[in-house]
mmCIF file of C-alpha atoms in Angstrom:
data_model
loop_
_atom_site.group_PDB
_atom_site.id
_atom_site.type_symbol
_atom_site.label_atom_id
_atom_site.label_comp_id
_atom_site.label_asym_id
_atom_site.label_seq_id
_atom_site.Cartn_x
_atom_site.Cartn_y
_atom_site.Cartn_z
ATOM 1 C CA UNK A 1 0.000 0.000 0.000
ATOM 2 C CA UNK A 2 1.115 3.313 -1.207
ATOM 3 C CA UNK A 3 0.288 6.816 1.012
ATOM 4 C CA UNK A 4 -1.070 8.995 -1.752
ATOM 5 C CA UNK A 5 -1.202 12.941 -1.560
ATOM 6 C CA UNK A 6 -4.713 14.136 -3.219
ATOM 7 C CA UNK A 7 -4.594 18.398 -3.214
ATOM 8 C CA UNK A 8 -8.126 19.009 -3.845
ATOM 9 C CA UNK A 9 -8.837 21.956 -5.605
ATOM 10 C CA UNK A 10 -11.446 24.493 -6.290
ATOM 11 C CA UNK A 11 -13.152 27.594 -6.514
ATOM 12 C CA UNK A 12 -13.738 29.791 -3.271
ATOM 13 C CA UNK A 13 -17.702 32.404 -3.247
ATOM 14 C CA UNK A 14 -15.190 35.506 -3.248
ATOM 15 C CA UNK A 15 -17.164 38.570 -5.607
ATOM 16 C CA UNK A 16 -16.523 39.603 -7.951
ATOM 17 C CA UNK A 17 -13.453 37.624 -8.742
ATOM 18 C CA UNK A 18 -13.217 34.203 -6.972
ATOM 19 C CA UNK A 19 -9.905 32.850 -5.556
ATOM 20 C CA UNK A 20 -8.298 29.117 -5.991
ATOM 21 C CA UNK A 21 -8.432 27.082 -2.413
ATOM 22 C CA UNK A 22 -6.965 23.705 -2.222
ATOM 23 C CA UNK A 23 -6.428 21.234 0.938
ATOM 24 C CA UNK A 24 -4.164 17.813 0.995
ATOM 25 C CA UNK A 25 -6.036 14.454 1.407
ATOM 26 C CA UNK A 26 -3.506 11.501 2.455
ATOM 27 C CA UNK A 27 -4.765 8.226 1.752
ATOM 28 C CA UNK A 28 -3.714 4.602 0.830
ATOM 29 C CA UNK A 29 -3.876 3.054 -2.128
ATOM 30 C CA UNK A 30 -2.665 -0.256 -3.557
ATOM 31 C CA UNK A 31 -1.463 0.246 -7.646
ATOM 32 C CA UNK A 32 -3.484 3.676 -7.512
ATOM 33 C CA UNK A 33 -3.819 4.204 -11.626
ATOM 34 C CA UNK A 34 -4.981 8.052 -10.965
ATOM 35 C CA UNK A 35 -8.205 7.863 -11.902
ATOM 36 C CA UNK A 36 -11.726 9.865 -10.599
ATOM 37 C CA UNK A 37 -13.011 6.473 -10.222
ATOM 38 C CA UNK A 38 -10.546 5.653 -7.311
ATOM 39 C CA UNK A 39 -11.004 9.101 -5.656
ATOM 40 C CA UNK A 40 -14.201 10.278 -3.263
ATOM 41 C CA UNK A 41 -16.117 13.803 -2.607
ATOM 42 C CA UNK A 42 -14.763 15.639 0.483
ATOM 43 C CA UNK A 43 -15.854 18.387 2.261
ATOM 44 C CA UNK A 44 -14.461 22.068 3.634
ATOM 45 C CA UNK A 45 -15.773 24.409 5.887
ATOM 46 C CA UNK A 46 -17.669 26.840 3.715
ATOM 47 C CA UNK A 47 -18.021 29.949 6.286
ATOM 48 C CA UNK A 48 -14.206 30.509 5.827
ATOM 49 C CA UNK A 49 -14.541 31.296 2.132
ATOM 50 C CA UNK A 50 -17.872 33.133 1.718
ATOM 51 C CA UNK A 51 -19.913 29.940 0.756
ATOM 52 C CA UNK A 52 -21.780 28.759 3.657
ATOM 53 C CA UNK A 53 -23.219 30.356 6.962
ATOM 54 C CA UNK A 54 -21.294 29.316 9.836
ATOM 55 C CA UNK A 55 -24.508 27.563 11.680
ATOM 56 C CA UNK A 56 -24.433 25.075 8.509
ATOM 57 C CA UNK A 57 -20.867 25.513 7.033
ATOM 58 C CA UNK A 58 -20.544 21.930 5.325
ATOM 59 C CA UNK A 59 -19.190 22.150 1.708
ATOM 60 C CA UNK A 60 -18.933 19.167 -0.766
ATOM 61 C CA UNK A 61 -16.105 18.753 -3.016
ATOM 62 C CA UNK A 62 -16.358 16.666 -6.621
ATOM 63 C CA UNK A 63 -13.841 15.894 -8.239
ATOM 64 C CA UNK A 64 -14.290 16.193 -11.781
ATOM 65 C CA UNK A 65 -10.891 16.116 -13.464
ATOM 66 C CA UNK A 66 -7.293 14.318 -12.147
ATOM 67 C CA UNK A 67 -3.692 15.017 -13.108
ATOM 68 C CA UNK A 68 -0.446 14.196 -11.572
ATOM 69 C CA UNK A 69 1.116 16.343 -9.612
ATOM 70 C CA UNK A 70 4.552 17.473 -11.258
ATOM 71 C CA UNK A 71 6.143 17.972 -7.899
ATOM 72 C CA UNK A 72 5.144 16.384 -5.222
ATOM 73 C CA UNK A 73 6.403 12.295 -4.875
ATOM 74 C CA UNK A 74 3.009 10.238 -5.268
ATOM 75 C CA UNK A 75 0.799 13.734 -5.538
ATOM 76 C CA UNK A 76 -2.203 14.546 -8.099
ATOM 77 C CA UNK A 77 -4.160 17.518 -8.392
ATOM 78 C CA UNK A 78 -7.815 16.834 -8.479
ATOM 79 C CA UNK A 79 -9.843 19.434 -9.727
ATOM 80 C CA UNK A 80 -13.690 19.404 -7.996
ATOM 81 C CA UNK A 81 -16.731 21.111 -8.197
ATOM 82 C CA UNK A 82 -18.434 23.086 -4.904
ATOM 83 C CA UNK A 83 -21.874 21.327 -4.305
ATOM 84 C CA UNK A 84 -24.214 22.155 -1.921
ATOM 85 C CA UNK A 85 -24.720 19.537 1.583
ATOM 86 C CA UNK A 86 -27.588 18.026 -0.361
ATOM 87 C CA UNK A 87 -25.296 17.151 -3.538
ATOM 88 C CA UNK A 88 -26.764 20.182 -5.713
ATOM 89 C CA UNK A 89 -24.343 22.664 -7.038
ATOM 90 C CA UNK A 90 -23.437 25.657 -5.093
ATOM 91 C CA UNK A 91 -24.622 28.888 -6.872
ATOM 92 C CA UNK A 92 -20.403 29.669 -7.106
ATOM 93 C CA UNK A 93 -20.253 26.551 -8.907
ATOM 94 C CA UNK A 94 -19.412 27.734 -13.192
ATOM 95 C CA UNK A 95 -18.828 24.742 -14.103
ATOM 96 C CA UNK A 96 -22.368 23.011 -13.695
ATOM 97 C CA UNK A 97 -23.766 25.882 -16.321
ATOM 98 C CA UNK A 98 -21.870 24.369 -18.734
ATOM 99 C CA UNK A 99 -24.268 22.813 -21.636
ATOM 100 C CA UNK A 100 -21.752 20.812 -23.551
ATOM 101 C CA UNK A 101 -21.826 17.113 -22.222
ATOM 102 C CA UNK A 102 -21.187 15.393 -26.019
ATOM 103 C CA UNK A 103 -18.238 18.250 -25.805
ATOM 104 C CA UNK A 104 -19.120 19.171 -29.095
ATOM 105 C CA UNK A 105 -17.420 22.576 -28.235
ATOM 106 C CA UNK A 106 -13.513 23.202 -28.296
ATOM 107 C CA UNK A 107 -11.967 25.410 -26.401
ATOM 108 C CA UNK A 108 -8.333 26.803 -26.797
ATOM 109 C CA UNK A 109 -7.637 30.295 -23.914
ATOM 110 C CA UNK A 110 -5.095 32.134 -24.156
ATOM 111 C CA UNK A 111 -4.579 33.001 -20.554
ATOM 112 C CA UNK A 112 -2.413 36.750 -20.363
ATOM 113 C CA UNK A 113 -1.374 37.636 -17.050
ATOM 114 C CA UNK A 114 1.519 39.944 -14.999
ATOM 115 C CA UNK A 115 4.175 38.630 -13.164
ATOM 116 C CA UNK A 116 4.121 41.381 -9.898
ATOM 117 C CA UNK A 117 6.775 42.125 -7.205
ATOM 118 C CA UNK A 118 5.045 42.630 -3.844
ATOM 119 C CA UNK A 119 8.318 44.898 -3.034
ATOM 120 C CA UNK A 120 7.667 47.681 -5.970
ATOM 121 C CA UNK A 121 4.431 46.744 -6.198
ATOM 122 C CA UNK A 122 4.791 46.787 -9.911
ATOM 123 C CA UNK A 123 5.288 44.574 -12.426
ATOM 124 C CA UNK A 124 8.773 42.409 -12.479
ATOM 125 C CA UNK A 125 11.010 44.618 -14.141
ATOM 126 C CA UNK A 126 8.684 47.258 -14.885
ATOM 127 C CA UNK A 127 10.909 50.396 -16.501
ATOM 128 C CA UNK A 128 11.030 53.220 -14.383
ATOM 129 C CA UNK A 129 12.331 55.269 -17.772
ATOM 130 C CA UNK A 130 10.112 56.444 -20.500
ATOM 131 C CA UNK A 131 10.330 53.211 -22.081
ATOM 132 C CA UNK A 132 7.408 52.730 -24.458
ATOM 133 C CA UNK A 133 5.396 49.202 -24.431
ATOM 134 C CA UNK A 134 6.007 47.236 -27.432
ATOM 135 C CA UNK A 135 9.767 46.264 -27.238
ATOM 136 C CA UNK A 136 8.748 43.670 -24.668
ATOM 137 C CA UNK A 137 6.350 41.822 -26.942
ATOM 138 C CA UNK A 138 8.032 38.243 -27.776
ATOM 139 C CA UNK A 139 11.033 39.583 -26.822
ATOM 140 C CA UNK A 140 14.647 37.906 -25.608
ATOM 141 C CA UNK A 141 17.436 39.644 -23.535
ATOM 142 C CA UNK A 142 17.958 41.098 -19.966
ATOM 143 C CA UNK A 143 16.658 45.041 -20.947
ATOM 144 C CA UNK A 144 13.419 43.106 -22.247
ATOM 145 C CA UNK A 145 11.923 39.964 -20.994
ATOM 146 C CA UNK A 146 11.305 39.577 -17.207
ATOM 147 C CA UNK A 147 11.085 35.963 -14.974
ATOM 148 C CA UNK A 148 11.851 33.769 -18.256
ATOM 149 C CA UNK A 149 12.611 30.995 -15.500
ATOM 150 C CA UNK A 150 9.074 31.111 -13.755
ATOM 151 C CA UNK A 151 7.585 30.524 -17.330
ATOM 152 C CA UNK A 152 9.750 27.993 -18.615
ATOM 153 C CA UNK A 153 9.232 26.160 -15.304
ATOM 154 C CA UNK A 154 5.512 26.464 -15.791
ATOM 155 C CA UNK A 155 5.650 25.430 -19.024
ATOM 156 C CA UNK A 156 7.273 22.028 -17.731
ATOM 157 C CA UNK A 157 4.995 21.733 -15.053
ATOM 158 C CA UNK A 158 1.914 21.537 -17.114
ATOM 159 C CA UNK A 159 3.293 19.381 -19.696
ATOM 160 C CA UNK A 160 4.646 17.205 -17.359
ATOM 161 C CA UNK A 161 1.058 16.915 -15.474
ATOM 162 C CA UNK A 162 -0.534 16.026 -18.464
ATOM 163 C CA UNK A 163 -1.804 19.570 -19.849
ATOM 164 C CA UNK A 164 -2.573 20.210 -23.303
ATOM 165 C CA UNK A 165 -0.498 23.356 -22.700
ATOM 166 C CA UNK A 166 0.461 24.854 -26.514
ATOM 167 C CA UNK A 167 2.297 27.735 -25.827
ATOM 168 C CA UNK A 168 4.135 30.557 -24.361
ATOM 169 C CA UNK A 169 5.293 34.180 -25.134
ATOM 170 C CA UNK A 170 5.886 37.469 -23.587
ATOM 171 C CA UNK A 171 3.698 40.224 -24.067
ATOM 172 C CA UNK A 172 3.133 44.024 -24.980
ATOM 173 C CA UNK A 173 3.976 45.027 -21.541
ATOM 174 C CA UNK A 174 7.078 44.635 -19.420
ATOM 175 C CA UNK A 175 6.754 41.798 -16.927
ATOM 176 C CA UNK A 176 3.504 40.698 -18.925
ATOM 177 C CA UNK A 177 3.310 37.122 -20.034
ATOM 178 C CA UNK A 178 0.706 34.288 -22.147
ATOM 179 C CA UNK A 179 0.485 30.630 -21.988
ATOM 180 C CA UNK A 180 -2.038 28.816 -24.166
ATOM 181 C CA UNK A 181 -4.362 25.401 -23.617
ATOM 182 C CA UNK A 182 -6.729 23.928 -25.578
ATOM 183 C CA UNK A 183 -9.335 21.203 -25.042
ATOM 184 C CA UNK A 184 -11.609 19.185 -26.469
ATOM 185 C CA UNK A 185 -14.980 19.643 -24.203
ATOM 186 C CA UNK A 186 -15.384 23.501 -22.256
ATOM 187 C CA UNK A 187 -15.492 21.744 -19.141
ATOM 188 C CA UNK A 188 -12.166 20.114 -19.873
ATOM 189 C CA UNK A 189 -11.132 23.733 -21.033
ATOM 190 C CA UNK A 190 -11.729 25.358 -17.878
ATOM 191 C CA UNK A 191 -10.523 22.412 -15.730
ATOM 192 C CA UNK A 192 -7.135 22.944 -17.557
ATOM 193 C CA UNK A 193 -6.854 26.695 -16.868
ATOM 194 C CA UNK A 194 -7.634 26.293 -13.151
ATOM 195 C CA UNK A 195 -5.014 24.134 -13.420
ATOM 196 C CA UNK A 196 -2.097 25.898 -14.759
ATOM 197 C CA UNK A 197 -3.470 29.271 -12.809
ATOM 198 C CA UNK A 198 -3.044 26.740 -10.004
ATOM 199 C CA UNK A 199 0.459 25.285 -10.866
ATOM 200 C CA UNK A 200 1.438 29.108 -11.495
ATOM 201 C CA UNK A 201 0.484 30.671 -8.059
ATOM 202 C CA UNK A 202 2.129 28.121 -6.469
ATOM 203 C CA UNK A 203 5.036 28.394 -8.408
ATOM 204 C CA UNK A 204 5.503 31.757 -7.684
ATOM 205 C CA UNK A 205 5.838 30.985 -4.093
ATOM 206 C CA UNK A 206 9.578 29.811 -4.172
ATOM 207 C CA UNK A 207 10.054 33.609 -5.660
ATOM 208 C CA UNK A 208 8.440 36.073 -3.271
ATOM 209 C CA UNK A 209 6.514 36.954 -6.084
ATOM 210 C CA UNK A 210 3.227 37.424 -7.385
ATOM 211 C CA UNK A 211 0.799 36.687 -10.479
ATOM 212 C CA UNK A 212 -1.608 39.818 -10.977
ATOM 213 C CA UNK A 213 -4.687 38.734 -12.856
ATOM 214 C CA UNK A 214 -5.999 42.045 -12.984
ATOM 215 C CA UNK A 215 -7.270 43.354 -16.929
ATOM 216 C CA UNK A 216 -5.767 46.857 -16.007
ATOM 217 C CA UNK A 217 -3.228 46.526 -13.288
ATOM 218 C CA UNK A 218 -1.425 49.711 -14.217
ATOM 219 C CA UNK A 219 -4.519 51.569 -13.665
ATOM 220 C CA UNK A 220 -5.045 54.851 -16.630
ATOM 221 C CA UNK A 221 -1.533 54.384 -18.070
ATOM 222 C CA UNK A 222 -0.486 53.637 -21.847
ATOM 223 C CA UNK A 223 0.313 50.095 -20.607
ATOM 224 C CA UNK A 224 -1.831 47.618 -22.049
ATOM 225 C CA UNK A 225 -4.320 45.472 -19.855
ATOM 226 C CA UNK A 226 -4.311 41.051 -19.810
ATOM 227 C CA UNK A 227 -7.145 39.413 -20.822
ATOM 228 C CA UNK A 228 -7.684 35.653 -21.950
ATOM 229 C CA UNK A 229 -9.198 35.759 -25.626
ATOM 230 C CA UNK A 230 -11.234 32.750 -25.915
ATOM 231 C CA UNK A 231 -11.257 30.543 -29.659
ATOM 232 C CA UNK A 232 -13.954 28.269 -29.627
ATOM 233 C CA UNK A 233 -15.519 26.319 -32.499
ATOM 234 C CA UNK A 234 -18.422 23.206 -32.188
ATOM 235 C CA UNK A 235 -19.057 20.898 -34.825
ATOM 236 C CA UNK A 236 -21.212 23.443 -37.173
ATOM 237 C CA UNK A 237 -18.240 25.908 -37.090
ATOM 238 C CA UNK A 238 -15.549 23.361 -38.015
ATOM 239 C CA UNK A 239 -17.373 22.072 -41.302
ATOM 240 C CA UNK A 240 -20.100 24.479 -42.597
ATOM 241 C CA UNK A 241 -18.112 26.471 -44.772
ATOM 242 C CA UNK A 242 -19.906 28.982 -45.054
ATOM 243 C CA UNK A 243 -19.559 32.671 -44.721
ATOM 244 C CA UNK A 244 -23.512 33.276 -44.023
ATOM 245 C CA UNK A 245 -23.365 30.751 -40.880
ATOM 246 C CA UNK A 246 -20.326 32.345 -39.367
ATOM 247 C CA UNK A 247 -22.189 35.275 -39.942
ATOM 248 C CA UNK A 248 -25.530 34.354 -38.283
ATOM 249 C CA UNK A 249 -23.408 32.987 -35.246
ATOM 250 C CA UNK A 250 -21.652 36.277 -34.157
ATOM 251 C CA UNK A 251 -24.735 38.274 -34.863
ATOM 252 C CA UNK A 252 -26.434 35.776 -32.137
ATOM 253 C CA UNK A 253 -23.947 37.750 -29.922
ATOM 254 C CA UNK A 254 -24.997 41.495 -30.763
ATOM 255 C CA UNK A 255 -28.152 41.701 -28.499
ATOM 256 C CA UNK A 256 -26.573 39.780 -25.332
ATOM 257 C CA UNK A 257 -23.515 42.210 -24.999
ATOM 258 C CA UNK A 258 -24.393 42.867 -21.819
ATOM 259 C CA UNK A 259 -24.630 39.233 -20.734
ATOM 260 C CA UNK A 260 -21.285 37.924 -21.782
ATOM 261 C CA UNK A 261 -19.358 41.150 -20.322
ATOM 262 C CA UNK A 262 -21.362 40.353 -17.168
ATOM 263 C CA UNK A 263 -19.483 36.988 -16.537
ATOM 264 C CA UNK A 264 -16.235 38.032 -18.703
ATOM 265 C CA UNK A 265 -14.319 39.315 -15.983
ATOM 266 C CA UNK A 266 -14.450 41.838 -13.132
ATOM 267 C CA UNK A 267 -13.060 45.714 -13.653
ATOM 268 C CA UNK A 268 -12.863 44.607 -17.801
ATOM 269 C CA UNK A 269 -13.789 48.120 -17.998
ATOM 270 C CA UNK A 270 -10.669 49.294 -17.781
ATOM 271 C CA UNK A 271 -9.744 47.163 -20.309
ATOM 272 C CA UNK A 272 -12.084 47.084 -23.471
ATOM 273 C CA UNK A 273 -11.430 51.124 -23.933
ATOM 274 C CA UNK A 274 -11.202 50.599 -27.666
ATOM 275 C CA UNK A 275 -7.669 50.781 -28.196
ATOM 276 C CA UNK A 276 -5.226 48.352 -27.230
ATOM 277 C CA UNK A 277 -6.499 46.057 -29.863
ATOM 278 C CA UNK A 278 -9.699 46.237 -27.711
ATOM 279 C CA UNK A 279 -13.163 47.134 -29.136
ATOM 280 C CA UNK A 280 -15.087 49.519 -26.466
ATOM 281 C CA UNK A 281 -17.002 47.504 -23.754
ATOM 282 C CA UNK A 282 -20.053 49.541 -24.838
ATOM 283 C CA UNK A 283 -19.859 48.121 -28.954
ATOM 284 C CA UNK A 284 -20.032 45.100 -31.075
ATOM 285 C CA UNK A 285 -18.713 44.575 -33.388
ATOM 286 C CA UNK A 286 -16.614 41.007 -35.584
ATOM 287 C CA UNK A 287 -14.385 41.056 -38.619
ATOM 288 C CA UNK A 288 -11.924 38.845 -40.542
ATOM 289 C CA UNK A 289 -8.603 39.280 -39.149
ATOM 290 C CA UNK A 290 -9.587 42.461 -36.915
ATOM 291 C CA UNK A 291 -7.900 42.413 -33.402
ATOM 292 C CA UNK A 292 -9.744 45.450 -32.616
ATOM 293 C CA UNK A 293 -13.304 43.203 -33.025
ATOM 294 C CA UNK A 294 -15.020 41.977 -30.297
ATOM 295 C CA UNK A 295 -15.203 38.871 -32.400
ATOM 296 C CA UNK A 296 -12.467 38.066 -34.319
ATOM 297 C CA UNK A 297 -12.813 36.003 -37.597
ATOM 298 C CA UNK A 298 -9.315 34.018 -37.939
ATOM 299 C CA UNK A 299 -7.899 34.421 -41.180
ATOM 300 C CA UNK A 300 -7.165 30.506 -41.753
ATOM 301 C CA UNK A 301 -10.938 29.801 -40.672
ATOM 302 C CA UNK A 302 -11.276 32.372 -44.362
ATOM 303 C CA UNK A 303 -8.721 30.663 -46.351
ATOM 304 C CA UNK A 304 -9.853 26.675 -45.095
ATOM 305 C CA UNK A 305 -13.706 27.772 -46.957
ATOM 306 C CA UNK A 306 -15.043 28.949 -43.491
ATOM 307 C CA UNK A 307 -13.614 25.574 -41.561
ATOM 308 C CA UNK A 308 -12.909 26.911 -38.592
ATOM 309 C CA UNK A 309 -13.397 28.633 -35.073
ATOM 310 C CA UNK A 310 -14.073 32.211 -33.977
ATOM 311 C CA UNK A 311 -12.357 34.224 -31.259
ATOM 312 C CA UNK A 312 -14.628 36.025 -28.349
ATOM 313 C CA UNK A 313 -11.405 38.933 -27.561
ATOM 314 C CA UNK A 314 -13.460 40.340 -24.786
ATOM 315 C CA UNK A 315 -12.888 38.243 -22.164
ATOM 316 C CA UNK A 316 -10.186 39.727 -19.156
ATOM 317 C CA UNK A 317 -7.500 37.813 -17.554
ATOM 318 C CA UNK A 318 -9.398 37.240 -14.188
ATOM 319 C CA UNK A 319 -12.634 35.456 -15.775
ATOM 320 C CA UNK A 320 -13.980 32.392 -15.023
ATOM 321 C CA UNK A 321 -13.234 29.921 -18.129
ATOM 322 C CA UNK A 322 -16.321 27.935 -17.041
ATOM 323 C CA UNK A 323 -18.770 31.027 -16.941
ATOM 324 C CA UNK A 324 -17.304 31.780 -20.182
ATOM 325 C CA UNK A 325 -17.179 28.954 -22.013
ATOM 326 C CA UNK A 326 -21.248 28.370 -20.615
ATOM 327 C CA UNK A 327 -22.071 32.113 -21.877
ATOM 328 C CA UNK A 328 -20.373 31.595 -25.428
ATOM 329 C CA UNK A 329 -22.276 28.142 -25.453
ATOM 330 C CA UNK A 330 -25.762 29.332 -25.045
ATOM 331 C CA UNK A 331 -25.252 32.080 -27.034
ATOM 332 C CA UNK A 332 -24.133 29.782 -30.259
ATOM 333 C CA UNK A 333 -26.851 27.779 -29.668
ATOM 334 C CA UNK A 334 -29.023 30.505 -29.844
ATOM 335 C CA UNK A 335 -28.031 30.528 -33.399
ATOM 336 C CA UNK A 336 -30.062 27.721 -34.261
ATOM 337 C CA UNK A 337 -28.330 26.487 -36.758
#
């Protein structure tokens, strides 16, 4: 019999920007293969993280995705769900919105974000010149990209527990940074990104430093914002080829503006100002190739007959994947096509 670490992860009631929690279950386990199937629920003490009163403060955790940990000797991360005591999910619980149990919908998040030092309280190597933003974008060199170790050690972290992690770069601003997943099924999407936020924050921990998820951390400056464009596609999108289908699909999105920005991401505000590459937070608007769309039309989804995906920009760096892949999912549907 082997002892097994279990780090059981999820999503705290924190508004308007939840917070990752996780706890260490020890158990035994003869030739565990890692695998829900060998794994229980568990519970946590919901008044300490603003999702139960303290009179009645039982939690229930399901685990819904496993990985191994790339760390810790005989460790896996186990992703749950928050239910209520009576088994039904808590109303902080994203991921039961989710209508996509065929996982007919792909998702692939591109997850921006700012490496921070608590010290400055700025970003890691932030200039304190008049250097303009733009130099740092992909960039290589001391004067340019900031905590390269931290995101080549994420990198291997989420490969090595199993991620479908697909890339990495540094972005517009200095100390900004992007990792990619994809997935096969939103809630295997979101499960992912919880994940590597996950793997990230606690990464950061052997640095004295920080990941700032904010859209706008460096408040009304030039400085671009993070946010975590989201390219989906379901079956319809990948083989209609046609141009009056992807049409009738973003247009589905016009009159619920106000729905998707609602669950896209607290303070995105600051964010979708309209430049940037942003389109204003108040507009709608999708075209081929346009980075300043709300909706972005890929130019291979044009040039493979309208085979393809589409790609929702609006979405900030703090979101919820599983509220957003649910909104984007009703919304298609809506289409009714």
């Amino acid at each position: 019999m082997a002892k097994i670490k279990l780090e059981y992860i999820w999503l705290d009631g924190y508004q308007p920007t939840a917070n990752l929690r996780s706890k260490t279950k020890v158990e035994e386990h003869e030739n565990f293969k890692g695998t829900l199937d060998e794994i229980g629920m568990w519970s946590f003490d919901g008044s300490s993280t603003q999702q139960a009163e303290g009179g009645s403060s039982d939690c229930l955790l399901k685990p819904v995705a496993i990985y191994p940990d790339p760390v810790r000797r005989n460790g896996y991360l186990v992703m749950t769900e928050v239910l209520n005591a009576d088994g039904t999910p808590h109303p902080s619980n994203g991921r039961a919105t989710i209508d996509d149990d065929d996982n007919d919908f792909w998702f692939g998040f591109e997850q921006e974000y700012f490496l921070w030092d608590p010290e400055t309280n700025l970003p890691l190597g932030f200039p304190r010149d008049q250097t303009p933003q733009g130099q740092f974008y992909c960039s290589v060199g001391g004067k340019n990209a900031f905590g390269r170790e931290i995101i080549e050690k994420h990198a291997d972290l989420c490969i090595d527990a199993g991620l479908n992690f697909e890339g990495i770069n540094a972005e517009v601003a200095a100390g900004q940074w992007e990792f990619q997943l994809f997935a096969k099924g939103a809630k295997l999407a979101g499960d992912e990104i919880w994940i590597s936020r996950y793997l990230l924050e606690r990464l950061t921990e052997e640095y004295g430093l920080a990941i700032n998820w904010h859209p706008k951390p460096l408040g009304a400056t030039d400085w671009n914002g993070s946010g975590m464009h989201a390219n989906f596609s379901n079956e319809v999108l990948r083989t209609c080829g046609s141009k009056e289908t992807y049409e009738k699909i973003c247009e589905a999105f016009r009159p619920v503006v106000k729905e998707h920005i609602a669950v896209y991401g607290a303070d995105n505000d600051q964010r979708l100002t309209g430049e940037h590459e942003t389109q204003s937070i108040n507009e709608f608007s999708y075209g081929i190739s346009d980075r300043g769309a709300s909706i972005r039309i890929p130019i291979i989804t044009v040039e493979k007959g309208w085979k393809g995906w589409l790609e929702d920009r609006r979405p900030a760096s703090n979101g919820d994947p599983y509220k957003i892949a649910g909104r984007i999912i009703k919304t298609v549907k809506s289409a009714k096509i």
